[in-house]
Short mmCIF file of C-alpha atoms in Angstrom, two decimals:
data_model
loop_
_atom_site.label_atom_id
_atom_site.label_comp_id
_atom_site.label_asym_id
_atom_site.label_seq_id
_atom_site.Cartn_x
_atom_site.Cartn_y
_atom_site.Cartn_z
CA MET C 1 3.07 30.42 26.32
CA GLU C 2 0.84 32.31 28.79
CA ARG C 3 3.95 33.42 30.70
CA CYS C 4 5.89 34.61 27.65
CA ARG C 5 4.27 37.70 26.14
CA THR C 6 6.52 37.79 23.06
CA LEU C 7 5.82 34.18 22.17
CA ARG C 8 2.08 34.68 22.68
CA GLU C 9 2.12 37.80 20.46
CA TYR C 10 4.18 36.04 17.78
CA SER C 11 1.68 33.20 17.81
CA GLU C 12 -1.14 35.72 17.30
CA PHE C 13 0.75 37.32 14.41
CA VAL C 14 1.25 33.94 12.65
CA SER C 15 -2.38 33.00 13.29
CA ARG C 16 -3.55 36.16 11.55
CA ILE C 17 -1.32 35.52 8.54
CA ARG C 18 -2.81 32.04 8.19
CA LYS C 19 -6.34 33.36 8.61
CA TYR C 20 -5.90 35.99 5.90
CA ALA C 21 -3.91 33.74 3.52
CA VAL C 22 -6.93 31.47 3.02
CA GLY C 23 -8.87 31.99 -0.20
CA GLU C 24 -8.29 34.66 -2.81
CA ILE C 25 -5.88 36.91 -0.89
CA ALA C 26 -2.22 36.65 -1.97
CA ILE C 27 0.26 35.74 0.75
CA GLY C 28 2.00 39.13 0.52
CA GLU C 29 -1.28 40.97 1.07
CA ALA C 30 -2.19 38.65 3.97
CA VAL C 31 1.18 39.28 5.69
CA ASP C 32 0.94 43.05 5.16
CA ARG C 33 -2.59 43.09 6.60
CA ALA C 34 -1.50 41.03 9.65
CA VAL C 35 1.49 43.34 10.27
CA THR C 36 -0.70 46.46 10.04
CA GLU C 37 -3.35 45.06 12.41
CA CYS C 38 -0.79 43.84 14.92
CA ILE C 39 0.90 47.25 15.02
CA GLU C 40 -2.48 48.95 15.51
CA GLU C 41 -3.37 46.55 18.35
CA GLY C 42 0.03 46.68 20.08
CA ILE C 43 1.01 43.13 19.16
CA LEU C 44 4.79 43.07 18.60
CA ALA C 45 4.24 46.72 17.65
CA ASP C 46 7.76 48.11 18.24
CA PHE C 47 9.45 45.22 16.48
CA LEU C 48 7.04 45.23 13.53
CA ARG C 49 7.35 49.02 13.06
CA ALA C 50 11.14 48.83 13.05
CA GLN C 51 11.47 45.71 10.92
CA ARG C 52 8.29 45.84 8.79
CA ALA C 53 9.86 45.19 5.34
CA GLU C 54 12.10 42.37 6.61
CA VAL C 55 9.25 40.74 8.58
CA ILE C 56 6.98 40.82 5.52
CA ALA C 57 9.68 39.38 3.23
CA MET C 58 10.63 36.67 5.72
CA SER C 59 7.00 35.74 6.51
CA ILE C 60 6.18 35.39 2.82
CA PHE C 61 9.25 33.19 2.32
CA GLU C 62 8.46 30.98 5.33
CA TYR C 63 4.80 30.66 4.43
CA ASN C 64 5.65 29.75 0.84
CA GLU C 65 8.26 27.25 2.05
CA GLU C 66 5.68 25.62 4.32
CA GLU C 67 3.23 25.37 1.41
CA GLU C 68 5.91 24.00 -0.91
CA MET C 69 6.94 21.38 1.65
CA LYS C 70 3.30 20.35 1.99
CA LYS C 71 2.97 20.05 -1.80
CA LEU C 72 6.23 18.11 -1.96
CA ARG C 73 5.02 15.63 0.70
CA GLU C 74 1.72 15.19 -1.15
CA GLY C 75 3.60 14.58 -4.40
CA GLU C 76 5.89 12.04 -2.76
CA GLN C 77 2.89 10.27 -1.25
CA GLU C 78 1.24 10.11 -4.67
CA ILE C 79 4.41 8.68 -6.22
CA GLY C 80 4.59 6.09 -3.43
CA GLU C 81 0.96 5.11 -3.98
CA LYS C 82 1.51 4.75 -7.75
CA ARG C 83 4.63 2.67 -7.17
CA GLY C 84 2.74 0.49 -4.69
CA ARG C 85 -0.09 -0.07 -7.17
CA ALA C 86 2.38 -0.94 -9.95
CA GLU C 87 4.22 -3.40 -7.71
CA GLY C 88 0.90 -4.86 -6.62
CA LYS C 89 -0.13 -5.40 -10.24
CA ILE C 90 3.15 -7.14 -11.03
CA GLU C 91 2.82 -9.38 -7.96
CA GLY C 92 -0.84 -10.07 -8.77
CA LYS C 93 0.03 -11.09 -12.33
CA ARG C 94 2.79 -13.37 -11.07
CA GLU C 95 0.47 -15.02 -8.56
CA GLY C 96 -2.26 -15.27 -11.19
CA LYS C 97 0.11 -17.05 -13.58
CA ILE C 98 1.08 -19.54 -10.88
CA GLU C 99 -2.57 -20.18 -9.99
CA GLY C 100 -3.48 -20.53 -13.65
CA LYS C 101 -0.64 -22.96 -14.24
CA SER C 102 -1.65 -25.05 -11.22
CA GLU C 103 -5.28 -25.08 -12.28
CA GLY C 104 -4.40 -26.03 -15.86
CA PHE C 105 -2.23 -28.95 -14.75
CA ALA C 106 -4.91 -30.03 -12.26
CA ARG C 107 -7.64 -30.06 -14.94
CA SER C 108 -5.37 -32.03 -17.29
CA CYS C 109 -4.54 -34.44 -14.50
CA LEU C 110 -8.22 -35.07 -13.77
CA PHE C 111 -9.00 -35.45 -17.46
CA ALA C 112 -6.29 -38.11 -17.80
CA LEU C 113 -7.38 -39.88 -14.59
CA GLU C 114 -11.02 -40.01 -15.68
CA SER C 115 -9.94 -42.05 -18.70
CA HIS C 116 -8.83 -44.75 -16.22
CA GLY C 117 -12.03 -44.86 -14.14
CA THR C 118 -14.12 -42.95 -11.65
CA VAL C 119 -12.26 -40.29 -9.69
CA ALA C 120 -13.48 -39.84 -6.11
CA GLU C 121 -14.62 -36.37 -5.06
CA TRP C 122 -11.99 -36.15 -2.32
CA LEU C 123 -9.27 -36.83 -4.91
CA LYS C 124 -10.69 -34.26 -7.34
CA LYS C 125 -10.77 -31.72 -4.50
CA GLN C 126 -7.16 -32.39 -3.44
CA ILE C 127 -5.88 -32.12 -6.99
CA MET C 128 -7.81 -28.92 -7.72
CA GLU C 129 -6.75 -27.28 -4.43
CA GLU C 130 -3.03 -27.87 -4.91
CA THR C 131 -1.30 -24.53 -5.51
CA ASP C 132 2.21 -25.76 -6.38
CA PRO C 133 2.30 -26.00 -10.18
CA GLU C 134 5.36 -28.28 -10.11
CA ALA C 135 3.60 -30.84 -7.88
CA VAL C 136 0.47 -30.81 -10.04
CA GLU C 137 2.57 -31.16 -13.20
CA VAL C 138 4.18 -34.30 -11.76
CA TRP C 139 0.71 -35.64 -10.88
CA MET C 140 -0.48 -34.88 -14.40
CA GLN C 141 2.44 -36.85 -15.86
CA MET C 142 1.65 -39.73 -13.49
CA ALA C 143 -2.04 -39.61 -14.46
CA VAL C 144 -1.13 -39.92 -18.13
CA THR C 145 1.13 -42.95 -17.54
CA THR C 146 -0.85 -44.73 -14.81
CA ASP C 147 -2.81 -47.93 -15.31
CA SER C 148 -5.65 -46.98 -12.94
CA VAL C 149 -6.91 -44.37 -10.51
CA GLU C 150 -5.83 -46.66 -7.66
CA ASP C 151 -2.31 -46.92 -9.13
CA PHE C 152 -2.19 -43.11 -9.35
CA ILE C 153 -3.23 -42.76 -5.68
CA GLU C 154 -0.56 -45.27 -4.66
CA LYS C 155 2.18 -43.50 -6.67
CA THR C 156 1.29 -40.00 -5.45
CA GLY C 157 0.56 -40.89 -1.84
CA LEU C 158 -2.64 -38.84 -1.93
CA LYS C 159 -5.25 -40.04 0.50
CA ALA C 160 -8.82 -39.36 1.50
CA PRO C 161 -9.23 -37.08 4.52
CA GLY C 162 -8.87 -39.14 7.70
CA MET C 163 -7.26 -42.04 5.81
CA VAL C 164 -3.82 -43.20 6.94
CA ASN C 165 -1.29 -43.23 4.11
CA PRO C 166 -0.04 -46.78 3.56
CA TYR C 167 2.91 -45.35 1.59
CA PRO C 168 4.43 -42.54 3.74
CA GLU C 169 7.66 -42.55 1.70
CA LYS C 170 5.65 -41.38 -1.36
CA GLU C 171 3.88 -38.54 0.48
CA HIS C 172 2.98 -35.57 -1.78
CA LEU C 173 5.28 -35.82 -4.79
#
């Protein structure tokens, strides 16, 4: 830009428009002021004198287009953020329903098991931590129909941490 006088002067002209367009001054007034100053200071003076009206009209149009594009991008970003929040709420509700279903089945399962004897803490923990509602529903049905906590453990294949499963074919129903 240092080697091209016209480009440097054009850059100065645009810079002045932007400087004056900030605040209360209308864009047309800011462009007119920049044109007048540039002519007085010899910046693109011949061109601006000869094409003053066209330069002002075109500069106003370009500046307004730039502002409108900025507003459009901001609006699109806002729409995207709203859409993202709405989708997040839907996904959150879906996940919440699944968690609630799993927890409800797990509590019912433990309630039924406790009617057959003492339920070990490790077993309570495994049942309550299961996130698949279908698996916990099956366990709940087994807990209702089982004869004992031990029978339930055998049928489900659940085991204490570190314990080897004697019934690998029944692993995690």
